[in-house]
Coordinates of C-alpha atoms in Angstrom, one line a residue:
Chain A
M35 CA 113.7 -45.1 -156.6
Q36 CA 115.8 -45.5 -159.7
L37 CA 114.7 -44.3 -163.1
S38 CA 116.1 -46.5 -165.9
L39 CA 115.8 -46.0 -169.6
Q40 CA 116.7 -48.6 -172.2
Q41 CA 117.0 -47.7 -175.9
L42 CA 114.2 -45.1 -175.5
V43 CA 113.1 -43.6 -178.8
P44 CA 109.9 -41.6 -179.3
I45 CA 108.2 -43.0 -182.4
P46 CA 107.1 -39.7 -183.9
L47 CA 110.6 -38.2 -183.5
R48 CA 112.5 -41.3 -184.4
E49 CA 114.4 -39.8 -187.4
K50 CA 115.0 -36.5 -185.7
V51 CA 116.4 -37.8 -182.4
L52 CA 118.5 -40.4 -184.1
A53 CA 120.0 -37.8 -186.4
H54 CA 122.1 -36.3 -183.7
E55 CA 124.1 -37.6 -180.8
S56 CA 122.1 -37.7 -177.5
Q57 CA 123.0 -38.9 -174.0
V58 CA 119.4 -39.9 -173.4
W59 CA 117.6 -41.1 -176.6
N60 CA 118.4 -44.7 -177.7
K61 CA 120.8 -45.1 -174.7
D62 CA 120.8 -47.4 -171.7
I63 CA 121.0 -45.1 -168.7
A64 CA 120.0 -45.3 -165.1
L65 CA 119.3 -41.9 -163.4
Q66 CA 120.8 -41.9 -159.9
N67 CA 119.0 -40.3 -157.0
G68 CA 119.8 -36.6 -156.8
Y69 CA 119.3 -33.6 -159.1
T70 CA 119.5 -34.4 -162.8
F71 CA 119.6 -31.7 -165.4
I72 CA 118.8 -32.4 -169.0
Q73 CA 119.8 -29.8 -171.4
A74 CA 117.5 -29.9 -174.3
P75 CA 117.7 -27.5 -177.2
S76 CA 114.5 -26.7 -179.0
G77 CA 113.1 -29.6 -181.0
T78 CA 115.1 -32.4 -179.3
G79 CA 112.0 -33.8 -177.6
K80 CA 112.3 -32.4 -174.1
T81 CA 108.6 -32.3 -173.4
T82 CA 108.1 -35.6 -175.1
L83 CA 110.7 -37.1 -172.7
I84 CA 108.9 -35.6 -169.6
H85 CA 105.5 -36.9 -170.9
I86 CA 106.9 -40.4 -171.5
L87 CA 108.5 -40.5 -168.0
Y88 CA 105.2 -39.3 -166.5
G89 CA 103.2 -42.0 -168.4
I90 CA 101.2 -39.6 -170.5
R91 CA 102.7 -40.8 -173.8
T92 CA 103.1 -44.4 -174.8
D93 CA 104.2 -43.9 -178.4
F94 CA 107.8 -45.0 -177.9
T95 CA 110.1 -47.9 -178.3
G96 CA 112.5 -49.2 -175.7
R97 CA 111.8 -49.3 -171.9
V98 CA 111.1 -46.9 -169.1
A99 CA 111.1 -48.3 -165.6
W100 CA 110.4 -46.6 -162.3
G101 CA 112.0 -48.7 -159.5
G102 CA 112.1 -51.7 -161.9
Q103 CA 108.5 -51.4 -162.9
Q104 CA 107.9 -50.7 -166.6
I105 CA 105.6 -47.7 -167.0
N106 CA 103.8 -49.3 -170.0
D107 CA 102.8 -52.3 -167.9
L108 CA 101.1 -50.3 -165.2
S109 CA 97.3 -50.4 -164.9
A110 CA 95.3 -47.1 -164.8
A111 CA 95.0 -47.5 -161.0
A112 CA 98.7 -48.2 -160.5
L113 CA 99.6 -45.2 -162.7
A114 CA 97.2 -43.1 -160.6
A115 CA 98.9 -44.3 -157.4
L116 CA 102.4 -43.6 -158.9
R117 CA 101.3 -40.0 -159.8
T118 CA 99.8 -39.5 -156.3
T119 CA 102.7 -40.8 -154.2
E120 CA 105.9 -41.3 -156.2
I121 CA 106.2 -38.9 -159.1
S122 CA 105.1 -35.3 -159.4
V123 CA 105.4 -32.9 -162.4
V124 CA 105.4 -29.3 -163.5
F125 CA 104.2 -29.2 -167.1
Q126 CA 105.8 -26.7 -169.5
D127 CA 102.3 -25.5 -170.4
M128 CA 101.2 -25.4 -166.7
R129 CA 97.9 -27.3 -167.3
L130 CA 95.8 -25.5 -164.7
F131 CA 92.0 -25.6 -164.8
P132 CA 91.1 -22.2 -166.3
D133 CA 87.6 -22.2 -164.7
L134 CA 88.9 -22.8 -161.2
T135 CA 90.5 -20.3 -158.9
T136 CA 94.1 -20.5 -157.8
W137 CA 93.0 -22.1 -154.5
E138 CA 90.7 -24.6 -156.2
N139 CA 93.5 -25.6 -158.6
L140 CA 95.7 -26.3 -155.6
E141 CA 93.0 -27.9 -153.4
I142 CA 92.1 -30.4 -156.1
K143 CA 95.6 -31.8 -155.9
R144 CA 96.2 -31.2 -152.1
S145 CA 93.1 -33.2 -151.2
L146 CA 94.2 -36.1 -153.2
A147 CA 97.2 -37.0 -151.0
G148 CA 96.3 -34.9 -148.0
N149 CA 99.9 -34.6 -146.7
I150 CA 100.2 -30.8 -146.8
A151 CA 98.2 -28.6 -144.5
E152 CA 96.2 -25.6 -145.8
D153 CA 98.2 -23.2 -143.8
E154 CA 101.4 -24.3 -145.5
V155 CA 99.9 -23.8 -148.9
I156 CA 98.9 -20.3 -147.9
D157 CA 102.5 -19.8 -146.8
W158 CA 103.9 -21.1 -150.1
L159 CA 101.6 -18.7 -152.0
A160 CA 103.0 -15.9 -150.0
Q161 CA 106.6 -17.0 -150.5
L162 CA 106.1 -17.0 -154.3
G163 CA 104.3 -13.6 -154.1
I164 CA 100.8 -14.7 -155.3
A165 CA 98.9 -14.8 -152.1
D166 CA 96.6 -12.1 -153.4
K167 CA 95.7 -14.3 -156.4
K168 CA 94.3 -17.0 -154.2
D169 CA 90.7 -16.4 -155.3
S170 CA 91.4 -15.3 -158.9
L171 CA 90.4 -17.6 -161.8
A172 CA 93.4 -19.3 -163.3
A173 CA 92.4 -18.1 -166.7
T174 CA 92.9 -14.5 -165.5
L175 CA 96.4 -15.1 -164.2
S176 CA 99.6 -14.1 -166.1
Y177 CA 101.8 -16.9 -167.4
G178 CA 104.3 -16.1 -164.6
E179 CA 101.6 -16.4 -162.0
Q180 CA 100.2 -19.6 -163.6
Q181 CA 103.7 -21.1 -163.5
R182 CA 104.1 -20.4 -159.8
V183 CA 100.7 -22.0 -159.1
A184 CA 101.8 -25.0 -161.2
I185 CA 105.0 -25.2 -159.1
I186 CA 103.1 -25.1 -155.8
R187 CA 100.7 -27.7 -157.1
S188 CA 103.5 -30.1 -157.9
L189 CA 104.7 -30.0 -154.3
L190 CA 101.3 -30.8 -152.8
Q191 CA 101.9 -34.5 -152.6
P192 CA 104.5 -37.0 -151.4
F193 CA 107.0 -37.8 -154.1
K194 CA 110.2 -39.6 -154.8
W195 CA 110.9 -37.8 -158.1
L196 CA 109.9 -34.4 -159.2
L197 CA 109.9 -33.8 -163.0
L198 CA 110.2 -30.2 -164.1
D199 CA 109.7 -29.1 -167.7
E200 CA 111.1 -25.5 -168.2
P201 CA 109.7 -24.6 -164.8
F202 CA 111.0 -21.0 -164.7
S203 CA 110.4 -20.0 -168.4
H204 CA 107.9 -17.3 -167.5
L205 CA 109.6 -16.1 -164.3
D206 CA 112.0 -13.2 -163.7
K207 CA 115.2 -13.7 -161.7
A208 CA 113.7 -12.7 -158.4
N209 CA 110.7 -15.0 -158.7
T210 CA 112.9 -17.8 -160.0
A211 CA 115.1 -17.5 -157.0
K212 CA 112.1 -17.8 -154.6
A213 CA 110.7 -20.8 -156.5
I214 CA 114.1 -22.5 -156.4
I215 CA 114.3 -22.1 -152.6
L216 CA 110.8 -23.5 -152.2
I217 CA 111.3 -26.5 -154.6
D218 CA 114.7 -27.3 -153.0
N219 CA 113.3 -27.3 -149.5
I220 CA 110.3 -29.5 -150.3
V221 CA 112.4 -32.0 -152.5
K222 CA 114.8 -32.3 -149.6
R223 CA 112.0 -32.7 -147.1
N224 CA 110.6 -35.6 -149.2
K225 CA 114.2 -37.0 -149.6
A226 CA 113.3 -37.0 -153.3
S227 CA 115.2 -36.7 -156.6
M228 CA 114.5 -34.2 -159.3
L229 CA 114.8 -34.1 -163.0
I230 CA 114.8 -30.7 -164.7
A231 CA 114.6 -30.4 -168.5
D232 CA 115.5 -26.9 -169.9
L233 CA 116.7 -25.3 -173.0
D234 CA 120.0 -23.8 -171.7
A235 CA 122.5 -24.8 -169.1
N236 CA 121.9 -23.3 -165.7
E237 CA 123.1 -23.6 -162.1
H238 CA 119.8 -23.1 -160.4
F239 CA 120.5 -26.3 -158.3
S240 CA 123.5 -28.3 -157.3
Y241 CA 123.1 -30.9 -160.0
T242 CA 124.5 -34.4 -159.5
Q243 CA 124.1 -35.4 -163.1
K244 CA 123.9 -33.4 -166.4
L245 CA 122.9 -34.9 -169.7
V246 CA 122.3 -33.5 -173.1
L247 CA 119.2 -34.6 -174.9
Chain B
M247 CA 89.1 -22.9 -147.0
A248 CA 85.6 -23.3 -145.8
G249 CA 83.1 -24.4 -148.4
I250 CA 85.7 -25.5 -151.0
T251 CA 85.9 -29.3 -151.0
R252 CA 87.2 -31.8 -153.5
E253 CA 83.5 -32.8 -154.1
S254 CA 82.5 -29.2 -154.9
I255 CA 85.5 -28.7 -157.2
L256 CA 84.8 -31.9 -159.0
R257 CA 81.1 -31.0 -159.4
K258 CA 82.3 -27.7 -160.9
L259 CA 84.7 -29.4 -163.3
L260 CA 82.6 -32.3 -164.4
L261 CA 78.9 -31.5 -164.1
Q262 CA 78.3 -27.8 -164.7
R263 CA 78.4 -28.0 -168.5
H264 CA 75.3 -30.0 -168.9
K265 CA 71.9 -28.7 -169.9
S266 CA 69.4 -29.4 -167.2
S267 CA 66.5 -29.4 -169.7
R268 CA 68.0 -32.4 -171.5
L269 CA 68.5 -34.1 -168.1
W270 CA 64.9 -33.6 -167.2
A271 CA 63.7 -34.8 -170.6
A272 CA 65.8 -38.0 -170.2
L273 CA 64.5 -38.6 -166.7
L274 CA 60.9 -37.9 -167.8
A275 CA 61.2 -40.5 -170.6
L276 CA 62.7 -43.0 -168.2
C277 CA 60.0 -42.4 -165.6
I278 CA 57.2 -42.7 -168.2
G279 CA 58.8 -45.9 -169.6
T280 CA 59.2 -47.5 -166.2
T281 CA 55.7 -46.5 -165.2
L282 CA 54.2 -48.0 -168.3
L283 CA 56.2 -51.1 -167.9
L284 CA 54.9 -51.5 -164.3
L285 CA 51.4 -50.7 -165.4
S286 CA 51.4 -53.3 -168.1
V287 CA 52.8 -55.9 -165.7
M288 CA 50.2 -54.8 -163.2
I289 CA 47.3 -55.1 -165.7
W290 CA 48.4 -58.5 -166.7
W291 CA 48.9 -59.6 -163.1
N292 CA 45.5 -58.3 -162.0
F293 CA 43.7 -60.0 -164.8
S294 CA 45.5 -63.2 -164.2
E295 CA 44.5 -63.0 -160.6
L296 CA 40.9 -62.3 -161.5
L297 CA 40.6 -64.8 -164.3
S298 CA 42.3 -67.6 -162.5
G299 CA 39.8 -67.2 -159.7
H300 CA 42.3 -66.4 -157.0
G301 CA 41.1 -64.6 -153.9
D302 CA 37.5 -63.7 -153.5
N303 CA 36.7 -63.2 -157.1
D304 CA 33.4 -65.0 -157.5
S305 CA 32.3 -63.3 -160.7
L306 CA 35.2 -64.2 -162.9
G307 CA 35.9 -67.8 -162.4
S308 CA 36.3 -68.0 -166.1
T309 CA 38.7 -70.9 -166.3
F310 CA 36.2 -73.2 -164.8
L311 CA 33.8 -74.9 -167.2
T312 CA 31.0 -77.4 -166.7
I313 CA 31.1 -80.1 -169.4
S314 CA 28.5 -82.6 -170.4
K315 CA 27.8 -84.9 -173.3
R316 CA 25.5 -83.4 -175.9
V317 CA 22.0 -84.9 -175.8
T318 CA 21.2 -85.5 -179.5
D319 CA 18.1 -87.2 -181.1
D320 CA 20.0 -90.5 -181.1
K321 CA 20.8 -90.3 -177.4
M322 CA 17.3 -89.4 -176.2
G323 CA 16.0 -92.1 -173.9
K324 CA 19.5 -93.6 -173.4
P325 CA 20.9 -91.9 -170.3
E326 CA 23.9 -94.2 -170.2
L327 CA 25.2 -92.4 -173.3
T328 CA 25.5 -89.1 -171.5
I329 CA 27.4 -90.6 -168.6
F330 CA 31.1 -89.9 -168.2
G331 CA 33.1 -93.1 -167.7
L332 CA 36.5 -93.3 -165.8
G333 CA 38.2 -93.4 -169.2
D334 CA 36.5 -90.2 -170.4
I335 CA 37.6 -88.5 -167.2
A336 CA 41.2 -89.7 -167.4
A337 CA 41.4 -88.6 -171.1
L338 CA 40.0 -85.2 -170.3
R339 CA 42.7 -84.7 -167.6
T340 CA 45.3 -85.0 -170.3
A341 CA 43.5 -82.8 -172.8
P342 CA 45.2 -79.5 -173.9
Q343 CA 44.9 -76.6 -171.4
V344 CA 43.2 -78.8 -168.8
Q345 CA 44.6 -78.3 -165.3
D346 CA 42.0 -80.2 -163.2
V347 CA 38.8 -82.2 -163.6
G348 CA 36.2 -82.7 -161.0
V349 CA 33.0 -84.7 -160.9
L350 CA 29.6 -83.1 -160.3
T351 CA 27.8 -85.8 -158.3
S352 CA 24.1 -85.6 -158.6
S353 CA 21.4 -86.8 -156.1
R354 CA 19.9 -90.1 -156.8
F355 CA 17.0 -89.6 -154.4
H356 CA 13.8 -87.6 -154.4
V357 CA 14.0 -84.0 -153.1
Y358 CA 11.1 -81.7 -152.6
A359 CA 11.8 -78.2 -151.4
T360 CA 9.4 -75.6 -149.8
I361 CA 10.4 -72.1 -149.1
S362 CA 7.9 -71.3 -146.3
V363 CA 4.3 -71.8 -145.4
S364 CA 3.4 -68.1 -145.9
M365 CA 4.8 -68.0 -149.4
G366 CA 3.4 -71.4 -150.1
F367 CA 6.0 -72.2 -152.7
G368 CA 7.3 -75.8 -153.2
T369 CA 9.0 -77.7 -156.0
D370 CA 10.7 -81.0 -156.8
M371 CA 14.3 -80.5 -157.4
F372 CA 17.7 -82.1 -157.6
L373 CA 20.9 -81.5 -155.8
E374 CA 24.6 -81.8 -156.9
A375 CA 27.9 -81.7 -155.1
A376 CA 31.2 -80.5 -156.5
P377 CA 34.7 -80.9 -155.0
D378 CA 35.4 -78.0 -152.7
R379 CA 38.4 -76.9 -154.8
F380 CA 36.1 -76.0 -157.6
I381 CA 33.8 -73.8 -155.6
D382 CA 34.2 -70.1 -156.3
K383 CA 34.5 -69.2 -152.6
I384 CA 33.9 -71.6 -149.8
P385 CA 31.2 -69.8 -147.6
S386 CA 31.3 -70.1 -143.9
G387 CA 29.2 -73.1 -142.6
W388 CA 29.9 -75.1 -145.8
Q389 CA 29.9 -78.5 -144.2
W390 CA 27.5 -81.3 -143.3
H391 CA 27.9 -84.2 -141.0
Q392 CA 25.6 -87.2 -140.7
G393 CA 23.0 -86.3 -138.1
D394 CA 23.0 -82.5 -138.9
N395 CA 19.6 -81.1 -139.6
D396 CA 20.8 -78.0 -141.4
V397 CA 22.0 -78.3 -144.9
P398 CA 24.0 -75.5 -146.5
I399 CA 23.2 -74.7 -150.2
I400 CA 25.0 -72.8 -152.9
I401 CA 22.9 -71.8 -155.8
S402 CA 23.9 -70.4 -159.2
N403 CA 23.7 -66.7 -159.7
E404 CA 22.0 -67.6 -163.0
F405 CA 19.1 -69.2 -161.1
L406 CA 18.7 -66.1 -159.0
S407 CA 18.5 -64.0 -162.1
L408 CA 16.1 -66.4 -163.8
Y409 CA 13.8 -66.3 -160.7
N410 CA 13.9 -62.5 -160.3
Y411 CA 13.6 -61.5 -163.9
G412 CA 11.6 -64.4 -165.2
F413 CA 9.6 -66.5 -162.8
A414 CA 8.9 -63.9 -160.1
M415 CA 7.6 -61.4 -162.6
S416 CA 5.4 -63.8 -164.4
A417 CA 4.0 -65.5 -161.3
G418 CA 3.5 -62.3 -159.3
L419 CA 6.0 -63.4 -156.7
P420 CA 8.3 -60.9 -154.9
Q421 CA 11.8 -60.4 -156.3
L422 CA 14.5 -61.4 -153.9
S423 CA 17.9 -59.9 -153.2
A424 CA 20.9 -62.2 -152.5
S425 CA 20.9 -61.3 -148.8
S426 CA 17.2 -61.9 -148.5
I427 CA 17.5 -65.3 -150.0
Q428 CA 20.3 -66.1 -147.6
S429 CA 17.9 -65.2 -144.7
L430 CA 15.2 -67.6 -145.9
T431 CA 14.9 -71.1 -144.6
F432 CA 14.0 -73.9 -147.0
T433 CA 12.5 -77.2 -146.0
L434 CA 13.9 -80.1 -147.9
K435 CA 11.8 -83.2 -147.9
V436 CA 14.3 -86.0 -148.8
G437 CA 13.6 -89.6 -149.8
E438 CA 10.4 -91.5 -150.1
G439 CA 8.3 -94.0 -148.1
D440 CA 10.0 -95.3 -145.0
R441 CA 13.1 -93.5 -145.6
Q442 CA 12.0 -89.9 -145.6
D443 CA 13.4 -87.0 -143.6
R444 CA 13.1 -83.3 -143.4
Y445 CA 16.0 -80.9 -143.3
R446 CA 16.4 -77.2 -142.9
A447 CA 18.3 -75.7 -145.7
H448 CA 19.9 -72.2 -146.1
V449 CA 21.5 -70.6 -149.1
V450 CA 25.0 -69.7 -147.9
G451 CA 26.5 -68.6 -151.2
F452 CA 26.2 -68.1 -154.9
S453 CA 28.2 -69.5 -157.7
D454 CA 29.2 -68.1 -161.1
R455 CA 31.0 -71.3 -162.1
I456 CA 28.5 -74.0 -161.6
A457 CA 24.9 -73.7 -162.8
S458 CA 23.4 -76.0 -160.2
V459 CA 22.1 -76.3 -156.7
L460 CA 25.1 -77.4 -154.7
V461 CA 25.2 -79.1 -151.3
P462 CA 28.3 -80.5 -149.5
D463 CA 29.7 -83.7 -150.9
S464 CA 29.1 -85.5 -147.7
F465 CA 25.3 -84.8 -147.9
I466 CA 25.1 -86.2 -151.4
A467 CA 27.2 -89.3 -150.5
Y468 CA 25.0 -90.0 -147.5
G469 CA 21.8 -89.3 -149.4
N470 CA 22.6 -91.5 -152.3
R471 CA 23.7 -94.3 -149.9
Y472 CA 20.7 -94.0 -147.6
Y473 CA 17.7 -92.6 -149.5
G474 CA 18.9 -93.7 -152.9
M475 CA 19.3 -97.2 -151.7
G476 CA 22.9 -97.3 -152.7
A477 CA 22.4 -96.3 -156.3
I478 CA 25.7 -95.8 -158.0
S479 CA 25.9 -92.3 -159.3
M480 CA 28.0 -92.0 -162.5
P481 CA 28.6 -88.4 -163.4
T482 CA 26.8 -86.7 -166.3
R483 CA 28.5 -83.4 -165.7
L484 CA 32.1 -82.6 -165.1
I485 CA 33.7 -79.4 -163.9
V486 CA 37.0 -78.6 -165.6
K487 CA 39.7 -76.1 -164.7
A488 CA 41.3 -75.0 -167.9
R489 CA 44.3 -72.7 -168.4
D490 CA 42.8 -71.1 -171.5
P491 CA 39.5 -72.5 -172.6
S492 CA 39.5 -70.3 -175.7
D493 CA 42.5 -72.2 -176.9
K494 CA 41.7 -73.8 -180.3
Q495 CA 43.1 -77.2 -179.4
F496 CA 40.9 -77.3 -176.3
V497 CA 37.8 -76.2 -178.2
S498 CA 38.6 -78.8 -181.0
Y499 CA 38.9 -81.5 -178.3
L500 CA 35.5 -80.7 -176.9
Q501 CA 34.0 -80.7 -180.4
Q502 CA 35.6 -84.1 -181.3
H503 CA 34.1 -85.7 -178.2
D504 CA 30.8 -84.0 -178.7
Y505 CA 31.0 -82.3 -175.3
T506 CA 29.1 -79.1 -174.6
T507 CA 30.1 -76.4 -172.2
N508 CA 28.9 -73.0 -171.0
A509 CA 29.7 -70.5 -173.7
E510 CA 29.6 -67.6 -171.3
Q511 CA 32.8 -68.8 -169.7
L512 CA 34.5 -69.0 -173.1
R513 CA 33.5 -65.4 -173.6
W514 CA 35.4 -64.4 -170.5
N515 CA 38.4 -66.1 -171.9
K516 CA 38.1 -64.3 -175.1
L517 CA 38.3 -61.2 -173.0
R518 CA 41.4 -62.5 -171.4
S519 CA 42.9 -63.1 -174.8
V520 CA 42.2 -59.5 -175.7
V521 CA 43.7 -58.3 -172.3
T522 CA 46.7 -60.5 -173.0
V523 CA 47.2 -58.9 -176.4
V524 CA 46.7 -55.4 -175.0
T525 CA 49.0 -56.1 -172.1
A526 CA 51.7 -57.5 -174.4
A527 CA 51.3 -54.5 -176.7
T528 CA 51.6 -52.1 -173.8
G529 CA 54.5 -54.1 -172.5
I530 CA 56.4 -53.9 -175.8
L531 CA 55.6 -50.2 -176.0
S532 CA 56.8 -49.6 -172.5
I533 CA 60.0 -51.6 -173.0
L534 CA 60.6 -49.5 -176.2
L535 CA 60.0 -46.3 -174.3
L536 CA 62.2 -47.4 -171.4
S537 CA 65.0 -48.3 -173.8
I538 CA 64.7 -44.9 -175.5
G539 CA 64.6 -43.3 -172.1
A540 CA 67.7 -45.3 -171.0
L541 CA 69.5 -44.5 -174.3
V542 CA 68.7 -40.7 -174.0
F543 CA 69.9 -40.8 -170.3
I544 CA 73.1 -42.7 -171.2
L545 CA 73.7 -40.3 -174.2
F546 CA 73.2 -37.4 -171.8
I547 CA 75.8 -38.8 -169.4
E548 CA 78.2 -39.5 -172.2
L549 CA 77.7 -36.0 -173.5
T550 CA 78.3 -34.6 -170.0
I551 CA 81.5 -36.6 -169.8
A552 CA 82.6 -35.6 -173.3
R553 CA 82.1 -31.9 -172.4
A554 CA 84.2 -32.4 -169.3
Q555 CA 86.8 -34.4 -171.2
Q556 CA 89.6 -31.9 -170.9
S557 CA 89.1 -31.7 -167.1
I558 CA 88.9 -35.4 -166.8
T559 CA 92.2 -35.8 -168.8
L560 CA 93.9 -33.3 -166.5
L561 CA 92.5 -34.9 -163.3
L562 CA 93.8 -38.3 -164.5
Q563 CA 97.2 -36.6 -165.1
L564 CA 97.2 -35.2 -161.6
G565 CA 96.8 -38.7 -160.2
Y566 CA 93.0 -39.2 -160.0
A567 CA 92.1 -42.8 -160.7
P568 CA 89.5 -43.5 -163.4
R569 CA 87.6 -45.6 -160.9
Y570 CA 87.4 -42.7 -158.5
L571 CA 86.0 -40.4 -161.2
S572 CA 83.6 -43.0 -162.4
S573 CA 82.3 -43.6 -158.9
F574 CA 81.9 -39.8 -158.5
M575 CA 79.8 -39.7 -161.6
V576 CA 77.8 -42.8 -160.6
K577 CA 77.1 -41.3 -157.2
R578 CA 75.8 -38.2 -159.0
F579 CA 73.5 -40.0 -161.4
F580 CA 72.3 -43.0 -159.4
P581 CA 70.1 -41.0 -157.0
M582 CA 68.4 -39.5 -160.1
L583 CA 67.7 -43.0 -161.4
L584 CA 66.6 -44.2 -158.1
G585 CA 64.2 -41.2 -157.7
T586 CA 62.8 -41.9 -161.2
V587 CA 62.1 -45.5 -160.6
M588 CA 60.7 -44.7 -157.1
V589 CA 58.2 -42.2 -158.7
A590 CA 57.2 -45.0 -161.2
G591 CA 56.8 -47.4 -158.2
I592 CA 54.6 -44.8 -156.3
V593 CA 52.5 -44.2 -159.4
A594 CA 52.0 -47.9 -160.0
S595 CA 51.1 -48.4 -156.3
G596 CA 48.6 -45.5 -156.5
V597 CA 47.0 -47.0 -159.6
Q598 CA 46.8 -50.4 -157.9
Y599 CA 45.2 -48.8 -154.9
I600 CA 42.6 -47.0 -157.0
A601 CA 41.9 -50.2 -159.0
A602 CA 41.4 -52.1 -155.7
I603 CA 38.9 -49.5 -154.5
K604 CA 37.1 -49.4 -157.8
S605 CA 37.0 -53.2 -158.2
R606 CA 35.2 -53.5 -154.9
S607 CA 32.1 -51.8 -156.4
L608 CA 32.2 -54.5 -159.1
N609 CA 32.3 -57.2 -156.4
L610 CA 35.8 -58.1 -157.4
S611 CA 38.7 -58.3 -155.1
L612 CA 42.2 -56.9 -156.0
P613 CA 45.1 -56.4 -153.6
H614 CA 45.7 -52.8 -152.5
L615 CA 49.4 -53.1 -153.3
P616 CA 50.9 -54.3 -156.7
G617 CA 51.7 -58.0 -156.9
W618 CA 55.2 -59.4 -156.8
P619 CA 55.6 -59.5 -160.6
V620 CA 55.3 -55.7 -160.6
W621 CA 58.1 -55.4 -157.9
A622 CA 60.1 -57.9 -159.8
A623 CA 59.8 -55.9 -163.0
L624 CA 60.8 -52.7 -161.1
A625 CA 63.8 -54.4 -159.5
I626 CA 65.0 -56.0 -162.8
S627 CA 64.5 -52.7 -164.8
T628 CA 66.3 -50.7 -162.1
L629 CA 69.2 -53.2 -161.9
L630 CA 69.5 -53.2 -165.7
L631 CA 69.4 -49.4 -165.8
F632 CA 72.1 -49.2 -163.0
I633 CA 74.4 -51.6 -164.8
L634 CA 74.0 -49.9 -168.2
V635 CA 74.6 -46.4 -166.7
A636 CA 77.6 -47.7 -164.6
R637 CA 79.1 -49.3 -167.7
A638 CA 78.6 -46.2 -169.8
I639 CA 80.3 -44.1 -167.2
A640 CA 83.2 -46.5 -166.8
R641 CA 83.6 -46.7 -170.6
A642 CA 83.6 -43.0 -171.0
I643 CA 86.2 -42.3 -168.2
R644 CA 89.3 -44.2 -169.1

């Protein structure tokens, strides 16, 4: 599924994003299948871009289309279907339910699509070193633990694109490496594409495309 | 993991932040409003049934009036002036509030009745016939065919009272109950000279509507033809079924034509007017209370959703469809609504049952279950509540 952007400019950041040269904002681009890295220094609208692509923000000019379908034209039901079977996301601010346990945070997503078995989720928790946090409230987890839960949650559905907004910002090198392996495996299993937006250049994955925001 | 389901998690996220005391208050208001609505419809329906003379309600045939032309000093000695012509009857049929007009046909032959030899009571009398549809309750055996020796009679309850409390007391005769009168056999000596016969007569029923001694139409028709020598009997009294005899236009019509009627019946209809006003006031109050109950309930739901707004936003971002979340909330609140209206329906049914039992002792007949307007009011109010709640939920979850 191709992601195409045409003259995309976020309205609240219009002056700011047009003040410097960007390979994304106000350009016509088509993101090819594969791993895309978007390097986005602070204040260039990285999170805004992820939110626009995921359909959370609609305050932009230009066009965003997933597989030829404009995201602004989608009904609430179509958007929900897109988010359940086509696109998944790891938010920069994790967005877990603080009053739910780790397991409940995962189960509320897993039960929606139902394509991942419970045992596999337990296995992934173990892979990322948070199996013992299964019954802990999300509010009591450290940022690093929350980030790992958010990563696992994003993998609990079928998807064609995985959007990641600074996915390893709270993780040390060892945990980052474990998360990279898990993400890479599941993206490949889904035959999906991935878009990572981060502050600095990195070589976490074999990127097919690199852009500067 | 056992015990953790999507439903249980959604309940935790969406429904745990509400105050149950507010929910109970809203449900109580809804329940009281619905119950009052049903009761007001029930009161209105029961009185309509009683006052329109449906069923076995002999005592409240209040929409039936006997009408005659007033006998004034000028009309004395001129019986033709108190007779109703065909034109009078046709005009009366189109008068305001009038639903039906029947003719009271009186006997044009001599009748002498004796109760029994032992009591030694006999009197000249007259008989009348009314169309069957105007009789309070058709008693069994209410028929006469030429050649029958037994004649059924319906007498006015007023006559029974007059006899028991007036005549019997002053003449030293025994007072008679309704059942004892029905067990008596009268002898009717009908006609004069060559054309004279004796009939056995029984009182088979009592009437509140018609102050007369009634026999079947067929007996009067035969009697007038045979004993009355074919005398044409033009009516002097009519029986009228009126929707609301206390209506000013109807009363004014009677006055304009100098017709008189039984004022007692009008009194019943004034009672009906009072009942209508009371029912309407209760109805308005109940609708008001129901609206307030519905408003409080809907506000409670909106407040619950507002408190869970952050969770709802995140659930939508995770891929939950608004329709799914709305339906989850609807499934949670609809059983409460259903329970509330069911309680109201049960209370109304209980009240109707008690009213039916109590009314028996007043010789009135009410059904043991509420009538269809009560169920219609329940269905409509429930449907409206469901629609309002479903719309409020769908509006709040977008």
